[in-house]
Short mmCIF file of C-alpha atoms and ligand atoms in Angstrom, two decimals:
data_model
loop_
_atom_site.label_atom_id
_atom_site.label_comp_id
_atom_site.label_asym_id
_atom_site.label_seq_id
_atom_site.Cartn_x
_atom_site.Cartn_y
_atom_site.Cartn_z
CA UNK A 1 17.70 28.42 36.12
CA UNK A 2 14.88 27.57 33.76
CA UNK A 3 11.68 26.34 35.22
CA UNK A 4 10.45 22.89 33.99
CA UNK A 5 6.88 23.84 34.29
CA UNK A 6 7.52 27.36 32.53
CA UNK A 7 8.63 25.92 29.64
CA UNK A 8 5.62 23.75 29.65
CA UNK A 9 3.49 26.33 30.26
CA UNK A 10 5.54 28.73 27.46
CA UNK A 11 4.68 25.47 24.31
CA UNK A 12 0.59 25.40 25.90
CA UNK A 13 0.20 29.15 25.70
CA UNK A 14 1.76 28.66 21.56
CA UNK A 15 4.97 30.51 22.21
CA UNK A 16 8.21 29.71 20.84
CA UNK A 17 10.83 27.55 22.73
CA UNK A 18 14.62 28.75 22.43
CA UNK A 19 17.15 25.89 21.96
CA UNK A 20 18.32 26.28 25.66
CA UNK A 21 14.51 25.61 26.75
CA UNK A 22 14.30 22.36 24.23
CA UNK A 23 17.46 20.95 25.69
CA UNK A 24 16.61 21.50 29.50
CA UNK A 25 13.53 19.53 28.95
CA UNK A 26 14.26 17.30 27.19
CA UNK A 27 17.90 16.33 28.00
CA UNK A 28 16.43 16.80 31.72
CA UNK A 29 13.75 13.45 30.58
CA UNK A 30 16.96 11.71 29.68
CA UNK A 31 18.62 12.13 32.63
CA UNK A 32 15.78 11.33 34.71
CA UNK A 33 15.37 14.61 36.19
CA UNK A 34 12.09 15.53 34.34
CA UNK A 35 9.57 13.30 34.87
CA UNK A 36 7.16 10.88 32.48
CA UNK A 37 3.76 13.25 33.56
CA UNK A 38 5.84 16.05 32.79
CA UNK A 39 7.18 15.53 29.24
CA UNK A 40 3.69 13.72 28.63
CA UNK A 41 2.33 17.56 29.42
CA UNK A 42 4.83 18.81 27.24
CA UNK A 43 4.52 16.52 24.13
CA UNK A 44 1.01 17.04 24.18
CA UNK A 45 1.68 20.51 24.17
CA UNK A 46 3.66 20.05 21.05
CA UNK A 47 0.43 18.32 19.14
CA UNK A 48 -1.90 20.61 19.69
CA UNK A 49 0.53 23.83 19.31
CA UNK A 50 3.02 22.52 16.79
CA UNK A 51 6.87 23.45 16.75
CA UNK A 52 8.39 26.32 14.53
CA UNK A 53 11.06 25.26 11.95
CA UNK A 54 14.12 26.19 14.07
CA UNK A 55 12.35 24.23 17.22
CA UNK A 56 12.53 21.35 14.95
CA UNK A 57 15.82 21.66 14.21
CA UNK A 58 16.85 22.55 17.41
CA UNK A 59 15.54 19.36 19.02
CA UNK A 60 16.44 16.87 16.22
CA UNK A 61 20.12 18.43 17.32
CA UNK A 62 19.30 17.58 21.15
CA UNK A 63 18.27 13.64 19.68
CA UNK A 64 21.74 13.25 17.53
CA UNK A 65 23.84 14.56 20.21
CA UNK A 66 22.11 12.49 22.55
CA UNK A 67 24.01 9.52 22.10
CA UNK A 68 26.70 8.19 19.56
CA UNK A 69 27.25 9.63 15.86
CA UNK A 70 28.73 6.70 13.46
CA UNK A 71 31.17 7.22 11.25
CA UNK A 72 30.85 5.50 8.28
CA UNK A 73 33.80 7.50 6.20
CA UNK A 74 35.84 3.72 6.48
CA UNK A 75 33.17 2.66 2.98
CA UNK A 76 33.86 4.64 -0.17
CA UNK A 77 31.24 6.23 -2.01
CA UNK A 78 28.18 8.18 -0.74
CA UNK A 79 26.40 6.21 1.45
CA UNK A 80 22.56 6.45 1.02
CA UNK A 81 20.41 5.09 3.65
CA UNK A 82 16.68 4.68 3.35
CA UNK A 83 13.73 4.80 6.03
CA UNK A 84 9.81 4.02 5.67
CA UNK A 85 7.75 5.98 8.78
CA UNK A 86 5.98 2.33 8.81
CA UNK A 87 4.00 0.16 6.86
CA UNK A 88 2.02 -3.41 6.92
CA UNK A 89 3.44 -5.58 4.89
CA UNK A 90 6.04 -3.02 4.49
CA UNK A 91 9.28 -5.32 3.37
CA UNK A 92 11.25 -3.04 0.62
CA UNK A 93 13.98 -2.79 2.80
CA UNK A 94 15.04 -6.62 2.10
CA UNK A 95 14.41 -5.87 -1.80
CA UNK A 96 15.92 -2.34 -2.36
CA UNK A 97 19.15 -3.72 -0.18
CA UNK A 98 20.60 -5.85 -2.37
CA UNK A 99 19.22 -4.35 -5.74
CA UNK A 100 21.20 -0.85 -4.79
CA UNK A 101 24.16 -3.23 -3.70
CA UNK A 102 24.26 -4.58 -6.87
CA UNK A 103 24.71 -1.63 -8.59
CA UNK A 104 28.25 -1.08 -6.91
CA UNK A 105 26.42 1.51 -4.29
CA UNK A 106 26.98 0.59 -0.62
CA UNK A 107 24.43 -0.04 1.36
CA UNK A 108 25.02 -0.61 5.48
CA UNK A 109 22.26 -0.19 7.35
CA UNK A 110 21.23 -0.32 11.28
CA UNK A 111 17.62 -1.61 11.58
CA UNK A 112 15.57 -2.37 14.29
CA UNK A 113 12.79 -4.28 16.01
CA UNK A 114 9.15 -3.61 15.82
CA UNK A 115 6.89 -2.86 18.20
CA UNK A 116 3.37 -3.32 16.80
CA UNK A 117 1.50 -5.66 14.56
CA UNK A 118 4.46 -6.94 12.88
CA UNK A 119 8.22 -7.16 13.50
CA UNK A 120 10.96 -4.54 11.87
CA UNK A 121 13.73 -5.45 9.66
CA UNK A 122 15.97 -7.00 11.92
CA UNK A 123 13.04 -9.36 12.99
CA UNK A 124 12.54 -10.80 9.39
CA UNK A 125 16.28 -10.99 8.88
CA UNK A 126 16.21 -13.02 12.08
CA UNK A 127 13.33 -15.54 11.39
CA UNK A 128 15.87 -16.91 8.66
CA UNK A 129 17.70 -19.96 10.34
CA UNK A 130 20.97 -18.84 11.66
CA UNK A 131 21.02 -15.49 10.36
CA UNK A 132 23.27 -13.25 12.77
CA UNK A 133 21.88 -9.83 13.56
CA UNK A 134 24.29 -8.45 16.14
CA UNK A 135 27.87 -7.88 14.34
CA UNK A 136 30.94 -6.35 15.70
CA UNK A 137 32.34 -2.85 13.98
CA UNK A 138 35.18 -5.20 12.36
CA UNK A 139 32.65 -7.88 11.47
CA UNK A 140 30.53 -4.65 9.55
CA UNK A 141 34.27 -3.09 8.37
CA UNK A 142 34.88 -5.82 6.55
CA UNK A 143 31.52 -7.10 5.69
CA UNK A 144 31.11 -3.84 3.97
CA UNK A 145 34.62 -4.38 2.26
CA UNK A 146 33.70 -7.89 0.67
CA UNK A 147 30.47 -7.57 -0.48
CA UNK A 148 29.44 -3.90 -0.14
CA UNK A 149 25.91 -4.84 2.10
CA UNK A 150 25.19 -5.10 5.78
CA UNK A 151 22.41 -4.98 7.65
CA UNK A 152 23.01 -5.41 11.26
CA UNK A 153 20.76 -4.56 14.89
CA UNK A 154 22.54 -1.40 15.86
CA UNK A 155 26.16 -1.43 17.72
CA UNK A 156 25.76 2.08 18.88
CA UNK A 157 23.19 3.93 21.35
CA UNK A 158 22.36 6.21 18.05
CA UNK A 159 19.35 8.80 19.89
CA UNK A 160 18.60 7.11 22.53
CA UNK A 161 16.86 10.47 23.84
CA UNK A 162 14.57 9.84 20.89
CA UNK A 163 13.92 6.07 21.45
CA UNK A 164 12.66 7.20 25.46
CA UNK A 165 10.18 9.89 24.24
CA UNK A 166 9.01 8.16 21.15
CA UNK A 167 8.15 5.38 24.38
CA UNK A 168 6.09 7.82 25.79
CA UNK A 169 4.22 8.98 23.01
CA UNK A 170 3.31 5.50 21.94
CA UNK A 171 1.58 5.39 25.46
CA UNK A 172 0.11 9.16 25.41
CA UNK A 173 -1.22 9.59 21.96
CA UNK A 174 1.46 11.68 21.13
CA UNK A 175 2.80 9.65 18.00
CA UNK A 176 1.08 11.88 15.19
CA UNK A 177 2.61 15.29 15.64
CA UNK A 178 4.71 16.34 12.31
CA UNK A 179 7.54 17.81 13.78
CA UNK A 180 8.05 14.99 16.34
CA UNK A 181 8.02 12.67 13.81
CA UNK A 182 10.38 14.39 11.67
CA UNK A 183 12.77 14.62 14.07
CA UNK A 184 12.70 11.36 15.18
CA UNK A 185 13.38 9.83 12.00
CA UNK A 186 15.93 12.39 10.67
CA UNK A 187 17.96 11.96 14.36
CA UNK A 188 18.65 8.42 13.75
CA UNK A 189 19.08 8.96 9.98
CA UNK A 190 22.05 11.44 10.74
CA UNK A 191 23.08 9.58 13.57
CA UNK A 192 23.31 6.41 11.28
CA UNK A 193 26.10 8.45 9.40
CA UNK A 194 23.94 8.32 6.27
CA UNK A 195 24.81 11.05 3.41
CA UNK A 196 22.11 10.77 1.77
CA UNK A 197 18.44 9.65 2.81
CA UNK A 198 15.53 8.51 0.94
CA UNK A 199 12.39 8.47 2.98
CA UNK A 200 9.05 6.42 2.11
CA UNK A 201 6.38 8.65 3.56
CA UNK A 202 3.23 5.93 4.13
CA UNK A 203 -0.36 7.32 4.05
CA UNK A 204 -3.37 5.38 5.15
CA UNK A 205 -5.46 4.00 7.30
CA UNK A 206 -2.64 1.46 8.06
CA UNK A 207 0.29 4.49 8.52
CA UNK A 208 0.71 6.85 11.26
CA UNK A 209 -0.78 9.85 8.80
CA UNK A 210 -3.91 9.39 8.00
CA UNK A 211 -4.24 12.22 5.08
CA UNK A 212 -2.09 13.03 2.33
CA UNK A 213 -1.83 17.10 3.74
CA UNK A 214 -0.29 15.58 6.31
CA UNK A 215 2.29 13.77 4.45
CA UNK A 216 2.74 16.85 2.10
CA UNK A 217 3.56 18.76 5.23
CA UNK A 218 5.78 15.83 7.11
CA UNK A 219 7.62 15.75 3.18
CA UNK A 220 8.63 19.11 3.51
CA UNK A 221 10.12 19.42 6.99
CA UNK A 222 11.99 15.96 6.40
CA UNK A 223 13.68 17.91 3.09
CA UNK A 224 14.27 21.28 5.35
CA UNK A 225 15.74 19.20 8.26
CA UNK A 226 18.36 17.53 5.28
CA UNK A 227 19.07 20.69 3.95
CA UNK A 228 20.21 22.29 7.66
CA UNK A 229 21.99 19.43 7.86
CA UNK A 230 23.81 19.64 4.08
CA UNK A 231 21.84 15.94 3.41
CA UNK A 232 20.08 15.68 0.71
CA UNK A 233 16.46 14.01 1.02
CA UNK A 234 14.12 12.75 -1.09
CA UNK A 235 10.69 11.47 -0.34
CA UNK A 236 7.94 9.32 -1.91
CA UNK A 237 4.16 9.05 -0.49
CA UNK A 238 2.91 5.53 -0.83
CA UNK A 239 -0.55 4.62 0.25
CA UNK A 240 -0.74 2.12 2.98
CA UNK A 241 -4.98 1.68 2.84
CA UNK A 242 -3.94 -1.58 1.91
CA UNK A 243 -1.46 -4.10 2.74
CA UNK A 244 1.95 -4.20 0.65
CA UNK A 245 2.56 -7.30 -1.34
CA UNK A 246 0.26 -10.73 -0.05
CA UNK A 247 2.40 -11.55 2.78
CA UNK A 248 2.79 -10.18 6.47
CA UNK A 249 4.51 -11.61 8.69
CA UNK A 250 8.30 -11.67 9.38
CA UNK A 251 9.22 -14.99 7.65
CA UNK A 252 6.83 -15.14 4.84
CA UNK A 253 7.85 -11.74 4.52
CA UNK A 254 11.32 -12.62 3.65
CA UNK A 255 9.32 -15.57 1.21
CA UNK A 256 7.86 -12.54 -0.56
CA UNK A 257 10.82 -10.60 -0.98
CA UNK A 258 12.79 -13.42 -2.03
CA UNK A 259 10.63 -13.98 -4.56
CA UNK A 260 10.80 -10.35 -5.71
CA UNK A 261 14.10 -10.14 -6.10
CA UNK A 262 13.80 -14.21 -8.45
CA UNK A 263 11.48 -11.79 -10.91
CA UNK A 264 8.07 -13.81 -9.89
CA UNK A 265 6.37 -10.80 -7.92
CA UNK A 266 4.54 -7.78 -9.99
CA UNK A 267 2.55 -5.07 -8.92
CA UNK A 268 2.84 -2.40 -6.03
CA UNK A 269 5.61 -4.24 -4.18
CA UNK A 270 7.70 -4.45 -6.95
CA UNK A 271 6.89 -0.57 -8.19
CA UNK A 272 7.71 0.39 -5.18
CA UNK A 273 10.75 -1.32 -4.77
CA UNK A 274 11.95 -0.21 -8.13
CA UNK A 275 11.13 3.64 -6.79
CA UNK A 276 13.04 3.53 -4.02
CA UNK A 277 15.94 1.69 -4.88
CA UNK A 278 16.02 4.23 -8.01
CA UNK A 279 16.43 7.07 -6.23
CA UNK A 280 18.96 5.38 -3.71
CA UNK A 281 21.34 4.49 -6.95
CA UNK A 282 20.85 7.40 -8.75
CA UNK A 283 21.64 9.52 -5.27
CA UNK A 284 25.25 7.46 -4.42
CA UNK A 285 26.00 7.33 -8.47
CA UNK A 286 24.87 10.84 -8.84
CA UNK A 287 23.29 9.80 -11.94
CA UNK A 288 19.72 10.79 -13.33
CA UNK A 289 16.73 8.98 -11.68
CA UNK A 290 16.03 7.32 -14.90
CA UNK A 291 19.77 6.05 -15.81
CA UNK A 292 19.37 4.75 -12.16
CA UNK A 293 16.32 3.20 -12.91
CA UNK A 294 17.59 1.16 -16.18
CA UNK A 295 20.63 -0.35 -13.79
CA UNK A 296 17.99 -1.08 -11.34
CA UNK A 297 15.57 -3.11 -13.56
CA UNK A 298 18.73 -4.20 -15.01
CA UNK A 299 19.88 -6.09 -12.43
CA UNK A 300 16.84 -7.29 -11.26
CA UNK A 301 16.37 -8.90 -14.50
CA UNK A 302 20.05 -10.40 -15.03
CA UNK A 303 19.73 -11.97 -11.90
CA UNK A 304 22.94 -9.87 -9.93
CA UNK A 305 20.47 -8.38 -7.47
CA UNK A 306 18.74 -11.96 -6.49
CA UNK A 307 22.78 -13.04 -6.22
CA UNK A 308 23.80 -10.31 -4.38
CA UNK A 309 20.95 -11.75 -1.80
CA UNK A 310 21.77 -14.87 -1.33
CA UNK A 311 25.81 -13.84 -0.79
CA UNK A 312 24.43 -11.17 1.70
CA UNK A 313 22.32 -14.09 3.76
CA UNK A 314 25.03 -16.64 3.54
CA UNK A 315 27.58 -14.03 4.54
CA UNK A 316 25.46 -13.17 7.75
CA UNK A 317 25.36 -17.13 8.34
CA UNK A 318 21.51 -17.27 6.77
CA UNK A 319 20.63 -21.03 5.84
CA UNK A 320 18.83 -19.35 2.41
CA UNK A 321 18.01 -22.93 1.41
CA UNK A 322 15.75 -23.89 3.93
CA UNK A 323 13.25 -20.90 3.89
CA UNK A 324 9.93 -22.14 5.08
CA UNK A 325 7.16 -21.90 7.22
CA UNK A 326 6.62 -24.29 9.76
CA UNK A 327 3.19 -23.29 11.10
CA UNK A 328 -0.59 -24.62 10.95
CA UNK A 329 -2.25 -23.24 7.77
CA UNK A 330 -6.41 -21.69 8.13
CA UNK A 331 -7.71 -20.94 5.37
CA UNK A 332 -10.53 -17.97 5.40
CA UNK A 333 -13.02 -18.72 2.82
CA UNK A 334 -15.34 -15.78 1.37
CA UNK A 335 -18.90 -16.15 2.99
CA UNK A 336 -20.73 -14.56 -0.34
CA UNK A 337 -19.55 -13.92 -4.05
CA UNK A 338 -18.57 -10.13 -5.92
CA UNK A 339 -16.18 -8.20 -6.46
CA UNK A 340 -12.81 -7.60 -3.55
CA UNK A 341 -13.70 -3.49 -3.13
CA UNK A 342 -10.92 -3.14 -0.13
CA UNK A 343 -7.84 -5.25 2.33
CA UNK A 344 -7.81 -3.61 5.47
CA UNK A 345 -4.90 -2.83 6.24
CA UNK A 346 -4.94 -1.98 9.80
CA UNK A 347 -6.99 -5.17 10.34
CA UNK A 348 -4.78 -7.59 8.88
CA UNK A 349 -1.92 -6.08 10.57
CA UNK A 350 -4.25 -6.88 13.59
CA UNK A 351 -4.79 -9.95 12.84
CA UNK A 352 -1.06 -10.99 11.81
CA UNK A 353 -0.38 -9.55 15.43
CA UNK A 354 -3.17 -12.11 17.24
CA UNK A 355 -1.90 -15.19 15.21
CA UNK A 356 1.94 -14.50 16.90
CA UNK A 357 3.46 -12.33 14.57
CA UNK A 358 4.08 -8.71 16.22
CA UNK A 359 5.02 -7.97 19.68
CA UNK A 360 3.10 -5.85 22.19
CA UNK A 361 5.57 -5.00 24.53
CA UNK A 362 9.21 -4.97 23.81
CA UNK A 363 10.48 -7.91 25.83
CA UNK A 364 7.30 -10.28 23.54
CA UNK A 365 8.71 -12.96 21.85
CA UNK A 366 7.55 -13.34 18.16
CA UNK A 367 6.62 -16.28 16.30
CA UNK A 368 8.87 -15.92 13.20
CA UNK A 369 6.13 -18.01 11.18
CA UNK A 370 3.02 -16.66 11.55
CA UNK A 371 1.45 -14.22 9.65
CA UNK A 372 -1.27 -13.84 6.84
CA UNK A 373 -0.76 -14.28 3.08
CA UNK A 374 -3.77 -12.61 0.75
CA UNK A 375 -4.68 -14.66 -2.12
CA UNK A 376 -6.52 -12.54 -3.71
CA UNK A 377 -5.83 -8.63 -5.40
CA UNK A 378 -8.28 -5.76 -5.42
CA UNK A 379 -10.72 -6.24 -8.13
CA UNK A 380 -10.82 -9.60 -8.53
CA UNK A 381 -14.30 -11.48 -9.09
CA UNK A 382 -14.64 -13.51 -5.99
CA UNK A 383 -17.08 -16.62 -5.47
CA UNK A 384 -18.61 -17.90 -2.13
CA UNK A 385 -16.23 -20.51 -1.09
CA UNK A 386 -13.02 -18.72 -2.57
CA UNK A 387 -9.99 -18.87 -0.48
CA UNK A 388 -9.30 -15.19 0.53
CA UNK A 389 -6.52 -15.55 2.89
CA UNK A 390 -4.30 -18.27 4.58
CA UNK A 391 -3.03 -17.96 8.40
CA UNK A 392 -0.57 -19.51 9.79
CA UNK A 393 0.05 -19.69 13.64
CA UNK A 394 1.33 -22.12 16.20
CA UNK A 395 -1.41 -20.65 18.57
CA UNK A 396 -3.70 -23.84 19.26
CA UNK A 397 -7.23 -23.14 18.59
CA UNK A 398 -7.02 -19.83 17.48
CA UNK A 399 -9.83 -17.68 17.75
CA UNK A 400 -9.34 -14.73 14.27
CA UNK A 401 -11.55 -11.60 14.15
CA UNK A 402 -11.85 -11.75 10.70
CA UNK A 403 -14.06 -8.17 11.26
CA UNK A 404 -13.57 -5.46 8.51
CA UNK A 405 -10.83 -7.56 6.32
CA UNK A 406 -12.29 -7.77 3.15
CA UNK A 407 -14.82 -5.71 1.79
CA UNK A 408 -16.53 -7.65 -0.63
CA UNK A 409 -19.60 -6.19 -2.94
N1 URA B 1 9.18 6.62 12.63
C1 URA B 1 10.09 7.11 13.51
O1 URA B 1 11.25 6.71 13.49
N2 URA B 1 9.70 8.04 14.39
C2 URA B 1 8.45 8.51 14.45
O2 URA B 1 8.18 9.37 15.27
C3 URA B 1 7.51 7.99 13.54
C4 URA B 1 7.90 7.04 12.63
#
């Protein structure tokens, strides 16, 4: 019989955990039996000691077999799913969807909620009138048949052992230790029945990892993890200093991406975009990065990735045609002239959460509408007066901490 507090004891004094003492922890936190102060004990133990490589796989293990593994062999072709550890402003996901559809790769993903400053896929997806989130495994069979795209709020308890400690952590600090990370995200990858991952590593003062060592080091466990698990990964590090795109928020996030995928957006979004959704098509086609990346711009340009959209939104009952805000509009006005040096990103995402767009606690309801949209870029020759930003909320009289958003000199 293996002691709870041993094993505890075993991580603080830097030793290494067997399998057998991984999964009586933590399988004894899902069941109840070990308690919240306990595994708080433990994870802490876990930041400050770290985990070896075969603790790491070892526990993401314990997190797939946790709950249900789905089996998406029913599509043909190599399915490729893709995951970001978190960004504001972070909306590829409604982009790089229907541009890898539209290169004849499938793409069916489970997303989820957010809990933070902004909402997670399946919250922008559901701030468009009508749009159904919660499908039935027929409804995604033949979804998937038709029109080769589905993104749906998950059907399946896929790690749910993962989804009660990354609860804790959130509330103990315990959020920004590598290995836990890595096997959170890889759990519900291989749960998800992906083949295939691509993973957008964010780094910033707006990301859970602060420094790029940090990501280097997160980079390489996610790739050992696919390789023990005969998945191939590939990563990209994107900075997340600053805000992604102009607009945060779940609705005018959808705005943005729509807009995207019409060929009006440039910059960082779109780079980004065309990244990811590279190595997606060039993973499922098995094709060279840069043969993917000529279908890619390809389709963005001919207008079969903005199509492939609008079928996915109608398909999921989205009224496409009436996208707008419906929300009072502030606009913050620079208080002296110069250049923009820096967007916040943390702050905005801050401030998007006060005007009603994130949720604190997982029972909040959002306000699809609100959010911030930046009018200006980095660089840009500002003058006293300029319009930097406009908010919208439904929150009457609003009170914004407009504190360390724009860094003007
Ligand atoms: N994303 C996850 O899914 N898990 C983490 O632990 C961090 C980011």
């Amino acid at each position: 019989m293996i002691m709870i507090l041993d094993i505890i004891n075993k991580k603080a004094n830097k030793y290494e955990l067997t399998k057998e003492e991984l999964e009586t922890i933590f399988m004894g936190y899902l069941n109840n039996e070990v308690k919240d102060y306990q595994m708080s004990a433990f994870l802490m133990a876990i930041c400050i000691n770290d985990m070896s490589d075969s603790e790491v796989f070892a526990l993401t293990d314990i997190f797939i077999k946790s709950g249900d593994v789905l089996d998406l062999s029913f599509i043909d072709g190599i399915k490729v799913d893709k995951h970001s550890t978190g960004g504001v402003g972070d909306k590829t996901t409604l982009i790089i969807a229907p541009l890898v559809a539209s290169c004849n790769v499938p793409v069916i993903k489970m997303s989820g909620r957010g809990l933070g400053y902004t909402g997670g896929t399946i919250d922008k997806l559901e701030s468009i009138e009508g749009f159904r989130v919660v499908l039935t495994e027929d409804e995604i069979k033949n979804q998937a048949r038709d029109i080769g795209l589905v993104i749906t709020s998950q059907t399946k308890d896929l790690a749910p052992l993962d989804k009660k400690v990354y609860a804790l952590r959130d509330v103990t600090a315990t959020t920004n230790s590598i290995p836990l990370i890595a096997s959170s995200i890889m759990s519900k990858k291989i749960a998800g029945g992906a083949d295939k991952i691509v993973i957008d590593i964010k780094v910033g003062c707006g990301a859970l990892l602060k420094t790029m060592e940090e990501a280097k080091r997160l980079e390489s466990l996610l790739i050992k993890i696919g390789s023990y698990y005969q998945k191939e990964v590939r990563t990209i590090i994107s900075n997340m200093d600053r805000p992604l795109g102009h607009n945060i928020g779940n609705k005018l996030e959808v705005l943005e991406a729509f807009e995207v995928l019409k060929g009006n957006v440039k910059g960082e979004l779109l780079n980004l975009s065309l990244d990811l959704a590279s190595k997606m098509v060039s993973m499922g086609k098995e094709i060279s990065e840069r043969e993917a990346r000529d279908e890619v711009v390809e389709n963005l340009n001919n207008g079969k990735a903005l199509n492939k959209f609008l079928e996915f939104v109608r398909y999921q009952h989205g009224d496409i045609d009436n996208l707008k805000t419906d929300a009072k509009v502030y606009n913050i006005k620079a208080n002296k002239s110069g250049a923009l040096k820096d967007i916040n990103a943390l702050a905005i995402a801050k401030l998007s959460e006060s005007l009603g767009a994130g949720r604190k606690n997982k029972d909040d309801t959002i306000d699809y509408n609100a959010g911030v949209v930046i009018k200006k870029e980095i660089g840009d020759e500002i003058k006293e007066g300029d319009v930097l930003a406009s908010l919208y909320t439904n929150i009457d009289n609003p009170n914004f901490n407009l504190e360390g958003i724009f860094e003007i000199s």
